[in-house]
CSV table of C-alpha atoms in Angstrom, one decimal:
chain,number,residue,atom,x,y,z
A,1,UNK,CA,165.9,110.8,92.4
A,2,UNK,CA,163.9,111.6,95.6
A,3,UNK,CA,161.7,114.0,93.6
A,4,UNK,CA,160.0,116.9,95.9
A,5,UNK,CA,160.8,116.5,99.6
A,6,UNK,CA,159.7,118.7,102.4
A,7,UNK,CA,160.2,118.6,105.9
A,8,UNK,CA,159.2,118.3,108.4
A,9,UNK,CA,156.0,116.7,108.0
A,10,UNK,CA,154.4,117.8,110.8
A,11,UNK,CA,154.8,120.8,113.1
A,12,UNK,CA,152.7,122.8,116.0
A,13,UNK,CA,153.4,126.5,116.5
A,14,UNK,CA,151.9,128.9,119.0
A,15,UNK,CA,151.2,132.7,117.5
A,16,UNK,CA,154.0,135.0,117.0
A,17,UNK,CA,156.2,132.4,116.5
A,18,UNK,CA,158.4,131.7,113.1
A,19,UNK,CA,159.4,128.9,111.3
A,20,UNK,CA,161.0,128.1,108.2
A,21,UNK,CA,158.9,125.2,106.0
A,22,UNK,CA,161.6,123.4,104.0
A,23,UNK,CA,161.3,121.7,100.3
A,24,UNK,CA,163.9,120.6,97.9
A,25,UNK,CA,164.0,118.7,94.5
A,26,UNK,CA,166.7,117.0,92.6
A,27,UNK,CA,165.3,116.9,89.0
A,28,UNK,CA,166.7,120.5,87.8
A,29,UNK,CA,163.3,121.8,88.0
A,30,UNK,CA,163.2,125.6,87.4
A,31,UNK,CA,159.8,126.6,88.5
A,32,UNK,CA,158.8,125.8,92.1
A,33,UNK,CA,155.8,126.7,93.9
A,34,UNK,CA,154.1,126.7,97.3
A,35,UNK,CA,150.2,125.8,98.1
A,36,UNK,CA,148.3,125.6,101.0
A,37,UNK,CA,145.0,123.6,101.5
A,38,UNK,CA,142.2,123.8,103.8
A,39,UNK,CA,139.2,122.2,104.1
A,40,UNK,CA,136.9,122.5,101.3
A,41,UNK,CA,139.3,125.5,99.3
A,42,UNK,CA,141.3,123.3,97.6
A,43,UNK,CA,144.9,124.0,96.7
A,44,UNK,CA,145.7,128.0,96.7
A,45,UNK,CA,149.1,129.0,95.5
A,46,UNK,CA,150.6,131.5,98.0
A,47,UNK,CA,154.6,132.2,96.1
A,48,UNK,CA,156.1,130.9,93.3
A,49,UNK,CA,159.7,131.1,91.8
A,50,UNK,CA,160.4,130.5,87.3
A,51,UNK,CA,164.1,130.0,88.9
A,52,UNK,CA,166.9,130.9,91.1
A,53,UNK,CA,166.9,134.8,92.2
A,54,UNK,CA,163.4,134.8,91.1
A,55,UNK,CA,159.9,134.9,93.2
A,56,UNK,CA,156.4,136.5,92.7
A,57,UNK,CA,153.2,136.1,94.6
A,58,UNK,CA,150.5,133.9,94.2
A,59,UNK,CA,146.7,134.0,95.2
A,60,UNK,CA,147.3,134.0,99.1
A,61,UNK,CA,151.1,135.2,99.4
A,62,UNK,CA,150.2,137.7,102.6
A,63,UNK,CA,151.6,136.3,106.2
A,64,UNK,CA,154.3,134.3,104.0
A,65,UNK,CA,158.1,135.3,102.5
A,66,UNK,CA,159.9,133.5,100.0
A,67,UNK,CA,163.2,133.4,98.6
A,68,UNK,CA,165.3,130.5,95.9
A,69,UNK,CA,169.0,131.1,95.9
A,70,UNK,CA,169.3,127.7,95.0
A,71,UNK,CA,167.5,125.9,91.8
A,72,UNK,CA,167.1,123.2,94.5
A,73,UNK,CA,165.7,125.1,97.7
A,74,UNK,CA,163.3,127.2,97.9
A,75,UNK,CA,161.8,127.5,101.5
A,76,UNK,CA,158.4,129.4,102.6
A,77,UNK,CA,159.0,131.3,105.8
A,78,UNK,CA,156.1,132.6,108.3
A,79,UNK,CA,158.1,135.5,110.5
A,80,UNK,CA,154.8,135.4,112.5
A,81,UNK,CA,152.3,132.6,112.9
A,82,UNK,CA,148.9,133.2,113.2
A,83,UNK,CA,145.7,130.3,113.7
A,84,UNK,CA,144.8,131.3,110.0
A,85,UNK,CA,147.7,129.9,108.8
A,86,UNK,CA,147.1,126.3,110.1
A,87,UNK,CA,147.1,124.3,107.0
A,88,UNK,CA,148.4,121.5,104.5
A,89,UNK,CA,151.4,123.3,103.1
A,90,UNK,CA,152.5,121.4,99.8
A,91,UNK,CA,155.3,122.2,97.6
A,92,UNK,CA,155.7,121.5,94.1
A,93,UNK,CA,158.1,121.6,91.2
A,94,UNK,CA,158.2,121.2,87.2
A,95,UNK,CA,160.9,121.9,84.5
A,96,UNK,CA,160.3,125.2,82.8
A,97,UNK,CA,159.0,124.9,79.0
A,98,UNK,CA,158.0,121.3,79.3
A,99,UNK,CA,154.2,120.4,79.3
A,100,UNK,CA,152.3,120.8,82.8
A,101,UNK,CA,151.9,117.1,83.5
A,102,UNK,CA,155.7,117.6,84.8
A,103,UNK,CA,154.8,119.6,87.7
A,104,UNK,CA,155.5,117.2,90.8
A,105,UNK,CA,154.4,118.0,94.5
A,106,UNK,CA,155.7,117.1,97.6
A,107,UNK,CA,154.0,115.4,100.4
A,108,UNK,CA,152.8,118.1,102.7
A,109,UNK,CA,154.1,119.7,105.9
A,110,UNK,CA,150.8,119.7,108.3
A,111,UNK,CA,151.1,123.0,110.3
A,112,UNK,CA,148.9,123.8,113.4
A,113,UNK,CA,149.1,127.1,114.7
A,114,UNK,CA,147.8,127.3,118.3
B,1,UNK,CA,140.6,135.3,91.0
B,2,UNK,CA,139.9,133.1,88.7
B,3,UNK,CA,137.5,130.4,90.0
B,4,UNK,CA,136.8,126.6,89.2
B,5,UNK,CA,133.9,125.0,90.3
B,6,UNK,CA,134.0,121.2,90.6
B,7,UNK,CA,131.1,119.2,91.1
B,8,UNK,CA,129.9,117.0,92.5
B,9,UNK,CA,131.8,117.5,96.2
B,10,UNK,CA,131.5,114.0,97.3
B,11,UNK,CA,130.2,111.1,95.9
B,12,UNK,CA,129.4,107.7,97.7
B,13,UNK,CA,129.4,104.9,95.2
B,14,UNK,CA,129.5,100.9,95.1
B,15,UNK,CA,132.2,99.1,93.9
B,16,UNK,CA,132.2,98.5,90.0
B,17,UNK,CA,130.1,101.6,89.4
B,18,UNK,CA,130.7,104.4,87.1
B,19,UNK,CA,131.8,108.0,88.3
B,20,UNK,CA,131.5,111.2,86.3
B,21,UNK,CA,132.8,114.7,87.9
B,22,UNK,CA,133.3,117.8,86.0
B,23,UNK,CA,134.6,121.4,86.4
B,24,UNK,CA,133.4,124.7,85.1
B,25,UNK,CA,135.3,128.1,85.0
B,26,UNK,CA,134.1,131.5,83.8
B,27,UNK,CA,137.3,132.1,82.0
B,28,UNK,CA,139.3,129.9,79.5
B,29,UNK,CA,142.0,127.5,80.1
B,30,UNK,CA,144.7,126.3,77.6
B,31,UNK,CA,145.5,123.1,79.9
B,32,UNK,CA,143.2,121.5,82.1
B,33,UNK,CA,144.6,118.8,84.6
B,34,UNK,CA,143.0,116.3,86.7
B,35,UNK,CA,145.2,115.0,90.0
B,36,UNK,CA,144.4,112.4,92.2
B,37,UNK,CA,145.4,112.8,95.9
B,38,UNK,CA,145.3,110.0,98.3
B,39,UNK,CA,144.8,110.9,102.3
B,40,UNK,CA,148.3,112.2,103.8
B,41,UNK,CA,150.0,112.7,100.3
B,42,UNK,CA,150.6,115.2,97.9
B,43,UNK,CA,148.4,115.3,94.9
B,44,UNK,CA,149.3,113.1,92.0
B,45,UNK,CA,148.9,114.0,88.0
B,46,UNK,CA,145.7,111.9,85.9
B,47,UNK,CA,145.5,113.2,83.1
B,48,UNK,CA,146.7,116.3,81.3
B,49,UNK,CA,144.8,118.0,78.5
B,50,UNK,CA,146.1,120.6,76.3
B,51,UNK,CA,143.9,120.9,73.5
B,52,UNK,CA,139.9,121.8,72.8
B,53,UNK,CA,137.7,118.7,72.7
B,54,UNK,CA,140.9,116.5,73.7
B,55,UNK,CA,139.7,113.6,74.8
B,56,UNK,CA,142.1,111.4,77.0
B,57,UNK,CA,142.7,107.9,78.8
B,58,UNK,CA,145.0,106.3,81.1
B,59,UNK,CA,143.3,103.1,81.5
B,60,UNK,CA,140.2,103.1,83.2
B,61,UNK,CA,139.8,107.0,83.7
B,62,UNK,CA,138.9,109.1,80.9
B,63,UNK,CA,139.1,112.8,81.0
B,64,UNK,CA,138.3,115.5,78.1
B,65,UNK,CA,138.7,118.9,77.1
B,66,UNK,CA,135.8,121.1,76.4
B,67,UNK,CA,134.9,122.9,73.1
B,68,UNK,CA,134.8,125.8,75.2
B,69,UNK,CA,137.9,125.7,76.8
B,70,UNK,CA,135.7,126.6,79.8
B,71,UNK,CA,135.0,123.3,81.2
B,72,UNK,CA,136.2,119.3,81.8
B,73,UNK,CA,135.0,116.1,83.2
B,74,UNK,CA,136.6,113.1,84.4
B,75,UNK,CA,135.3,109.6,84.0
B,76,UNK,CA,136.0,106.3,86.2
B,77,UNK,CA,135.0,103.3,85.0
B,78,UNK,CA,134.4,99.8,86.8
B,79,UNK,CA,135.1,101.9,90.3
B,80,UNK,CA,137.5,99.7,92.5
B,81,UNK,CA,138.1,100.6,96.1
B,82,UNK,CA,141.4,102.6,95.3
B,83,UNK,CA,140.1,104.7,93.5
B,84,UNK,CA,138.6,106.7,97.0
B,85,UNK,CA,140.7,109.9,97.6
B,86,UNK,CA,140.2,113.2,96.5
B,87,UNK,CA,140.1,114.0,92.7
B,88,UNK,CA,140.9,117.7,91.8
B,89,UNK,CA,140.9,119.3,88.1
B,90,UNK,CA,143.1,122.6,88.0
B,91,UNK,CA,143.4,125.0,84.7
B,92,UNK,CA,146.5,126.8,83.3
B,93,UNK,CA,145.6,129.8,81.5
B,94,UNK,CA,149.3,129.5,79.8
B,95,UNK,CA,151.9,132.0,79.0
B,96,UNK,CA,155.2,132.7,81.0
B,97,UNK,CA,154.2,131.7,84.6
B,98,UNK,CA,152.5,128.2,84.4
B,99,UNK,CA,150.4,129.5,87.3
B,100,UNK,CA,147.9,126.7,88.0
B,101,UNK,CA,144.0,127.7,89.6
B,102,UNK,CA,142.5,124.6,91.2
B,103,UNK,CA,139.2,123.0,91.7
B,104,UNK,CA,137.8,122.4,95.2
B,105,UNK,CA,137.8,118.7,94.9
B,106,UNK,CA,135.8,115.9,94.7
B,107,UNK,CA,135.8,113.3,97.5
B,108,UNK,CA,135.1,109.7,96.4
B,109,UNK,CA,134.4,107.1,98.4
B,110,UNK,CA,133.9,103.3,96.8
B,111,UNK,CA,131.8,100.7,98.9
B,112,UNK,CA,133.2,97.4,98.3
């Protein structure tokens, strides 16, 4: 298994522009979620998805669009980046009904908005 | 929102020493959860504690679960210089959405 990926790992933007951070698992997970840290905020959760057709907000959804058509896939957009979203961006998955110590993140896409 | 407070931020300590770190909420948790995350990587799961004065090991860290279900604190023991990275304790309030509310971290750094 490769567990959570996301790509790319790195990425520079200048406002306005869009972009599409990827992250996939291969363990069946149902429920997979996005964070973003910053410096001294810890991790925030921004969307979330409990499966396939299925998304709600988190704490800090706003500037960020969701969607999982795929148990496998589920990729934050940002239609318009802005300097406050320059962050760690982490992704994470665990299987739904287990205990929490299944929840598995990904390594981080670092994005820089300029 | 729901809000942890973590303490202490950072902590400078020499190799072989004991650590203690703690986080407080306002509201009650059903699960608290400490990750460990290492510069440039995701965070990685500790220790996971599900009941009320749960008290937990995996080897030299020790973790518990507070009466209250307001509160935990992590324990290293015998430091060693990979333990430094940024420790983080998160609570679950439970039900459908297994939303989890994290701590602000604790940055540790072990002088050999």
């Amino acid at each position: 298994n490769a567990g959570v990926t996301q790509t790319p790992k790195f990425q520079v933007l200048k406002t306005g522009q869009s972009m599409t951070l990827q992250c996939a698992q291969d363990m069946n997970h149902e429920y997979m979620s996005w964070y973003r840290q910053d410096p001294g905020m810890g991790l925030r959760l921004i969307h979330y998805s409990v499966g396939a057709g299925i998304t709600d907000q988190g704490e800090v959804p706003n500037g960020y669009n969701v969607s999982r058509s795929t148990t496998e896939d589920f990729p934050l957009r940002l239609l318009s980046a802005a300097p406050s979203q320059t962050s760690v961006y982490f992704c994470a998955s665990r299987k739904q009904g287990a205990g929490t110590d299944t929840q598995y993140f990904g390594p981080g896409t670092r994005l820089t908005v300029l | 929102g729901q809000q942890l407070n973590q303490s202490p931020q950072s902590m400078f300590i020499q190799e072989g020493e004991d650590v203690s770190m703690n986080c407080t909420s306002s509201s009650i948790f059903n699960t608290w959860l400490w990750y460990k995350q290492d510069p440039g990587e995701g965070p990685v799961l500790l220790i996971a504690l599900y009941k009320a004065g749960e008290l937990t090991s995996n080897g030299r860290l020790t973790a518990q679960f507070g009466i209250t279900r307001k509160d935990s604190f992590l324990n290293i023991s015998a430091s060693i210089p990979s333990d430094v990275g940024i420790y983080f304790c998160a609570g679950q309030r439970g039900g459908s959405n297994y939303k989890l509310t994290f701590g602000k971290g604790t940055l540790l750094t072990v002088n050999p």
